[in-house]
Coordinates of C-alpha atoms in Angstrom, one line a residue:
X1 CA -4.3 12.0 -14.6
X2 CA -3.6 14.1 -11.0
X3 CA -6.2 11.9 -9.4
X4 CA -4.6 12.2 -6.0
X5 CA -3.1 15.8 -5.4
X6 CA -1.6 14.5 -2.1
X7 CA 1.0 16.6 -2.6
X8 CA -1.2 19.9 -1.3
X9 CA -1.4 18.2 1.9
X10 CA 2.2 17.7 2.4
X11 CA 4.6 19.4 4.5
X12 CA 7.2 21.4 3.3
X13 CA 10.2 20.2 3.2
X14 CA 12.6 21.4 5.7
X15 CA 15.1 23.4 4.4
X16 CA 19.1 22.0 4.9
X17 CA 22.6 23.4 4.8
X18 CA 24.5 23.2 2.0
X19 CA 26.3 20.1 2.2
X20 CA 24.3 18.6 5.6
X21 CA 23.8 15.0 5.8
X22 CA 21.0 13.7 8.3
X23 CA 22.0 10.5 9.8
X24 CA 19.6 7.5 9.2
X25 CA 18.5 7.4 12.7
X26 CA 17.8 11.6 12.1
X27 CA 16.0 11.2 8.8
X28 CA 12.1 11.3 9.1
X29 CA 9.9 7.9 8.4
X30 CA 7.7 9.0 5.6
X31 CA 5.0 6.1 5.4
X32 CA 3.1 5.6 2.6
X33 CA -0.5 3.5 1.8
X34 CA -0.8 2.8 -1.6
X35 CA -4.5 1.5 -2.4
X36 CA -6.6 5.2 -2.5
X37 CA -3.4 7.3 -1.5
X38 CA -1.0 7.1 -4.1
X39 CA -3.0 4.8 -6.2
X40 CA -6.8 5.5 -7.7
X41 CA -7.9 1.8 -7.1
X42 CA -7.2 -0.9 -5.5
X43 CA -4.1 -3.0 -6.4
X44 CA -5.5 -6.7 -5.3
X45 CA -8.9 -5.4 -7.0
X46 CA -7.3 -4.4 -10.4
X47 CA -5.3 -8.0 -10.1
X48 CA -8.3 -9.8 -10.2
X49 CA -9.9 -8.2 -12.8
X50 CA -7.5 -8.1 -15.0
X51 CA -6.9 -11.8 -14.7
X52 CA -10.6 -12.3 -15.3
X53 CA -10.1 -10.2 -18.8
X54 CA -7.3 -12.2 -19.4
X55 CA -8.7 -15.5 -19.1
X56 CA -7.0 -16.7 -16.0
X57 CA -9.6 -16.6 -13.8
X58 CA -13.6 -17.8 -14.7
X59 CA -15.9 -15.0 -14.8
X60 CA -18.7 -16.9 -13.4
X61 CA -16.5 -17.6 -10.1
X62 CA -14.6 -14.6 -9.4
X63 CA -15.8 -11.4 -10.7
X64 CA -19.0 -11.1 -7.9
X65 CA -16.9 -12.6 -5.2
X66 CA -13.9 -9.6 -6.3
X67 CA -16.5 -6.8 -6.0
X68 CA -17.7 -7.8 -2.6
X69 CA -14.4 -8.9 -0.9
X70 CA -13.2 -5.0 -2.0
X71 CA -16.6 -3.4 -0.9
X72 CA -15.9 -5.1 2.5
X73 CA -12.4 -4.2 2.8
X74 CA -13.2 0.1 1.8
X75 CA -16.3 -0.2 4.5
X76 CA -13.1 -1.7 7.0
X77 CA -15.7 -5.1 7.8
X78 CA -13.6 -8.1 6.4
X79 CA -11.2 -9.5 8.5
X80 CA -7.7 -8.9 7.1
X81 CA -7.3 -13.3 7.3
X82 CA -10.0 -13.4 4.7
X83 CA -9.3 -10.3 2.7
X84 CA -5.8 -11.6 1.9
X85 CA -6.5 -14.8 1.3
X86 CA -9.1 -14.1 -1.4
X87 CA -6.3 -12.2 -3.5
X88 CA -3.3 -14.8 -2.5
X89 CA -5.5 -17.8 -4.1
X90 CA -5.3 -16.1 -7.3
X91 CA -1.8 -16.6 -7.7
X92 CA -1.5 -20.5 -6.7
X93 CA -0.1 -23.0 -9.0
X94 CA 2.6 -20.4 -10.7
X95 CA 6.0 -19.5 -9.7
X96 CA 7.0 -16.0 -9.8
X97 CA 8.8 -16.5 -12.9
X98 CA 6.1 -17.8 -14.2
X99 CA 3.6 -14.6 -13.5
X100 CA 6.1 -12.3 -14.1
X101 CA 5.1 -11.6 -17.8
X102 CA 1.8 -11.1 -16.7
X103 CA 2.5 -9.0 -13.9
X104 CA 4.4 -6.9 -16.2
X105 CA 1.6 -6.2 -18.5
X106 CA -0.6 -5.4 -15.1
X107 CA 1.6 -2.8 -13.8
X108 CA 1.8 -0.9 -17.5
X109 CA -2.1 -1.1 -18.1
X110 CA -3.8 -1.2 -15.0
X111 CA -1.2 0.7 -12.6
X112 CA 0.6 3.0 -14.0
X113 CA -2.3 5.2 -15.6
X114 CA -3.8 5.6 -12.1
X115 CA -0.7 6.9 -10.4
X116 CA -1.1 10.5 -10.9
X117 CA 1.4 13.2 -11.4
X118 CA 0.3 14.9 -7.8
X119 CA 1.3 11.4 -6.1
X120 CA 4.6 11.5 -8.0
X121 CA 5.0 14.7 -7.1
X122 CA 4.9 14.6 -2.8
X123 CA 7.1 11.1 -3.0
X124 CA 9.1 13.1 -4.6
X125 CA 9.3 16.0 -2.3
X126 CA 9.6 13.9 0.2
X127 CA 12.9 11.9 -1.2
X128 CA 14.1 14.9 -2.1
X129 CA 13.6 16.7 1.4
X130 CA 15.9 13.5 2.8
X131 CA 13.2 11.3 4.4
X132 CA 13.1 7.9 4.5
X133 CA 10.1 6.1 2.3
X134 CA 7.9 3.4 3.1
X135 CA 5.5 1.8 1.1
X136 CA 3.0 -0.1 4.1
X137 CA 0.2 -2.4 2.1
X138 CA -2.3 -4.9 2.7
X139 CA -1.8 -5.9 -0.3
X140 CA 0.9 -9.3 -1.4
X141 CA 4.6 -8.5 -2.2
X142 CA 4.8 -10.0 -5.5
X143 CA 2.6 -6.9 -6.7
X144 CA 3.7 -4.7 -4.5
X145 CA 7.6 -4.3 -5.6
X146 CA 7.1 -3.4 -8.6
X147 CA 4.6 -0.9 -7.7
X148 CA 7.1 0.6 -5.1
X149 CA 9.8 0.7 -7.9
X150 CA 7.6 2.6 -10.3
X151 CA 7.1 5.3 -7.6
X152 CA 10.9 5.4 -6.6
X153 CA 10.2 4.2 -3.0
X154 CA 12.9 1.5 -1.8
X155 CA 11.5 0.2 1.5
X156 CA 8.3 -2.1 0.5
X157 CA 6.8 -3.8 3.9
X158 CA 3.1 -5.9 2.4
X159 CA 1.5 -8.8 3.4
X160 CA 3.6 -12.1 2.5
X161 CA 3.0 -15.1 0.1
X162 CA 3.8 -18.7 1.1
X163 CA 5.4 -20.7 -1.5
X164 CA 5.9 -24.3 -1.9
X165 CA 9.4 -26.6 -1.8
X166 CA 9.1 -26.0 -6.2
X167 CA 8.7 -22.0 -5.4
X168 CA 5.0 -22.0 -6.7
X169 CA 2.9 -19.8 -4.8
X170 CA 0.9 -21.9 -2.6
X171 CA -2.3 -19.6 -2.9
X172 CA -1.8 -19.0 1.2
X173 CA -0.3 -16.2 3.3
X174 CA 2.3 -16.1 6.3
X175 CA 3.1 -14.4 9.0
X176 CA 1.6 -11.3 10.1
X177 CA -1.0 -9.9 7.7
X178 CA -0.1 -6.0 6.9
X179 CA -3.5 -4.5 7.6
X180 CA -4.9 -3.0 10.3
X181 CA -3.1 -3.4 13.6
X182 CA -1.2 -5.8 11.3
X183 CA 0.7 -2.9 9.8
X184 CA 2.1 -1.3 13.2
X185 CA 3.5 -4.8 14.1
X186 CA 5.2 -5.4 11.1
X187 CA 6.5 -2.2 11.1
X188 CA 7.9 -2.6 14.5
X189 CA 9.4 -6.0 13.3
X190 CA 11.1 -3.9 10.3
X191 CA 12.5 -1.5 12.8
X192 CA 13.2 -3.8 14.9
X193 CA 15.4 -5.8 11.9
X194 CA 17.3 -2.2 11.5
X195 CA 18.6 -2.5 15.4
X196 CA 15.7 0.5 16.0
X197 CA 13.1 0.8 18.2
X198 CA 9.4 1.6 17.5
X199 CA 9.9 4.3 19.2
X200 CA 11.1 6.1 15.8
X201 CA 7.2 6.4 14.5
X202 CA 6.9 9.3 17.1
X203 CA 8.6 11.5 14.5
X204 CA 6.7 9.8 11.5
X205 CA 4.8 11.0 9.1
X206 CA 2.2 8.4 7.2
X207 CA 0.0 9.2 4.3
X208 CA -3.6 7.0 3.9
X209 CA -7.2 7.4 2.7
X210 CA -8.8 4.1 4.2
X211 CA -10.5 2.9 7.6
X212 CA -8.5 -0.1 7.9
X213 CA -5.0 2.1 8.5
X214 CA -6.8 3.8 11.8
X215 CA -3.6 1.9 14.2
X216 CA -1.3 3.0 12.1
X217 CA -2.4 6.6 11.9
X218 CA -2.7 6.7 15.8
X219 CA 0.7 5.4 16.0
X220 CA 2.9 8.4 14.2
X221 CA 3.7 11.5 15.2
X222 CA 2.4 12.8 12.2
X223 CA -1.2 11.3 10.7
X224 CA -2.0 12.6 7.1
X225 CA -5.0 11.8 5.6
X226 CA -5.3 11.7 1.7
X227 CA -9.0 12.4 -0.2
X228 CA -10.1 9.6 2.6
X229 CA -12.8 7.3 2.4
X230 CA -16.3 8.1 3.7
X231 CA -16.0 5.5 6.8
X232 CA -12.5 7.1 7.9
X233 CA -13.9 11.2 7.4
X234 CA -16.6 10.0 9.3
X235 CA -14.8 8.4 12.3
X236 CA -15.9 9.8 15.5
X237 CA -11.9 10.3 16.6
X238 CA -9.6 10.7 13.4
X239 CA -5.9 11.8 14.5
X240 CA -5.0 13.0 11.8
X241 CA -3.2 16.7 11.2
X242 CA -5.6 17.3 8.0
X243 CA -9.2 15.9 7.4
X244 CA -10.4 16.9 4.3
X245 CA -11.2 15.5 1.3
X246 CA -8.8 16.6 -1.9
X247 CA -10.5 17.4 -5.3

């Protein structure tokens, strides 16, 4: 279903030369959220649900505690050391080889139908118009690379997944959580990994619905906001290019 027509709010691309290649340091940084913005949902949300259908979590234990960690996180009230944690500690105990069959099956029945055609659509016009993509999520990497590869974006910075010396997930996080302020560090550190400065998000352009991306959005050049959430349309001080919501 188009349950995100994001792509009304996009720019249009600028038009190039025949034949004229922007250099990497000339392309523009297209940022992307994914939970609300390209995704109807919320990725660590869906996870934990659909491991309560499958059998893999207990009812009893997680479904309440799922619905208020995510209720906490849209109103931008749980602190990203707790939010993250509550989702990494459904993974522990299992390799990645050994979730991968079940992550599979996630992505095909509880992703894939709520990426709409209008969200394909402006990653699309944004590949196409030469920028480079970034998919910027709170959410862990293991479910977040495959998410990024359905939607044709290469560049995946999320929140990080300790593992232990057998390469099980540990049920912790390291480093520096990707949410909130979180996200404009990291993506400093990424830049800073590519011999650039962060300096380079005065000409970017980043897509997101949700409170909790308010840094990042006053850190680019270029704030867009997609069918927001009621906390961020009613932030006193929003700086974004377009505030309104997208039906």
């Amino acid at each position: 279903p188009g349950l995100h027509p994001a792509a009304r709010l996009a720019p249009a691309p600028a038009v190039k030369s025949p034949g004229a290649v922007r250099a990497a340091a000339q392309q523009c940084l297209a940022l992307f959220d994914l939970d609300g913005t390209l995704l109807e949902g919320d990725t660590d949300q869906l996870w934990c649900a659909f491991l309560i259908d499958e059998g893999v979590l207990e009812r009893a234990a997680f479904e309440a505690a799922n619905a208020d960690v995510s209720a906490r996180y849209a109103a931008g009230e749980i602190e990203p050391a707790e939010f993250c944690a509550f989702y990494a500690a459904t993974l522990a105990g299992r390799t990645a080889e050994q979730w991968a069959p079940l992550r599979e099956r996630f992505v095909a029945a509880s992703v894939a139908p709520r990426i709409g055609a209008a969200a394909r659509t402006l990653v699309e016009r944004r590949h196409s118009a030469g920028d480079e993509l970034v998919l910027t999520t709170a959410t862990g990497r293991f479910l977040a690379e495959p998410i990024a590869a359905l939607l044709g974006i290469r560049h995946v910075i999320a929140s990080e997944l300790e593992v232990d010396a057998a390469g099980a997930f540990t049920g912790r996080n390291q480093g520096v959580l990707n949410m909130r302020a979180g996200k404009v560090e990291r993506i400093g550190a990424w830049l800073a990994t590519r011999g650039e400065s962060i300096g380079r998000l005065d000409d970017a352009v980043f897509y997101s619905d949700s409170i909790n991306d308010l840094p990042l959005l006053a850190a680019v050049g270029r704030a867009i906001v997609v069918d927001p959430d009621e906390w961020l349309a009613d932030a006193a001080a929003v700086p974004v290019d377009e505030r309104k919501n997208v039906i």
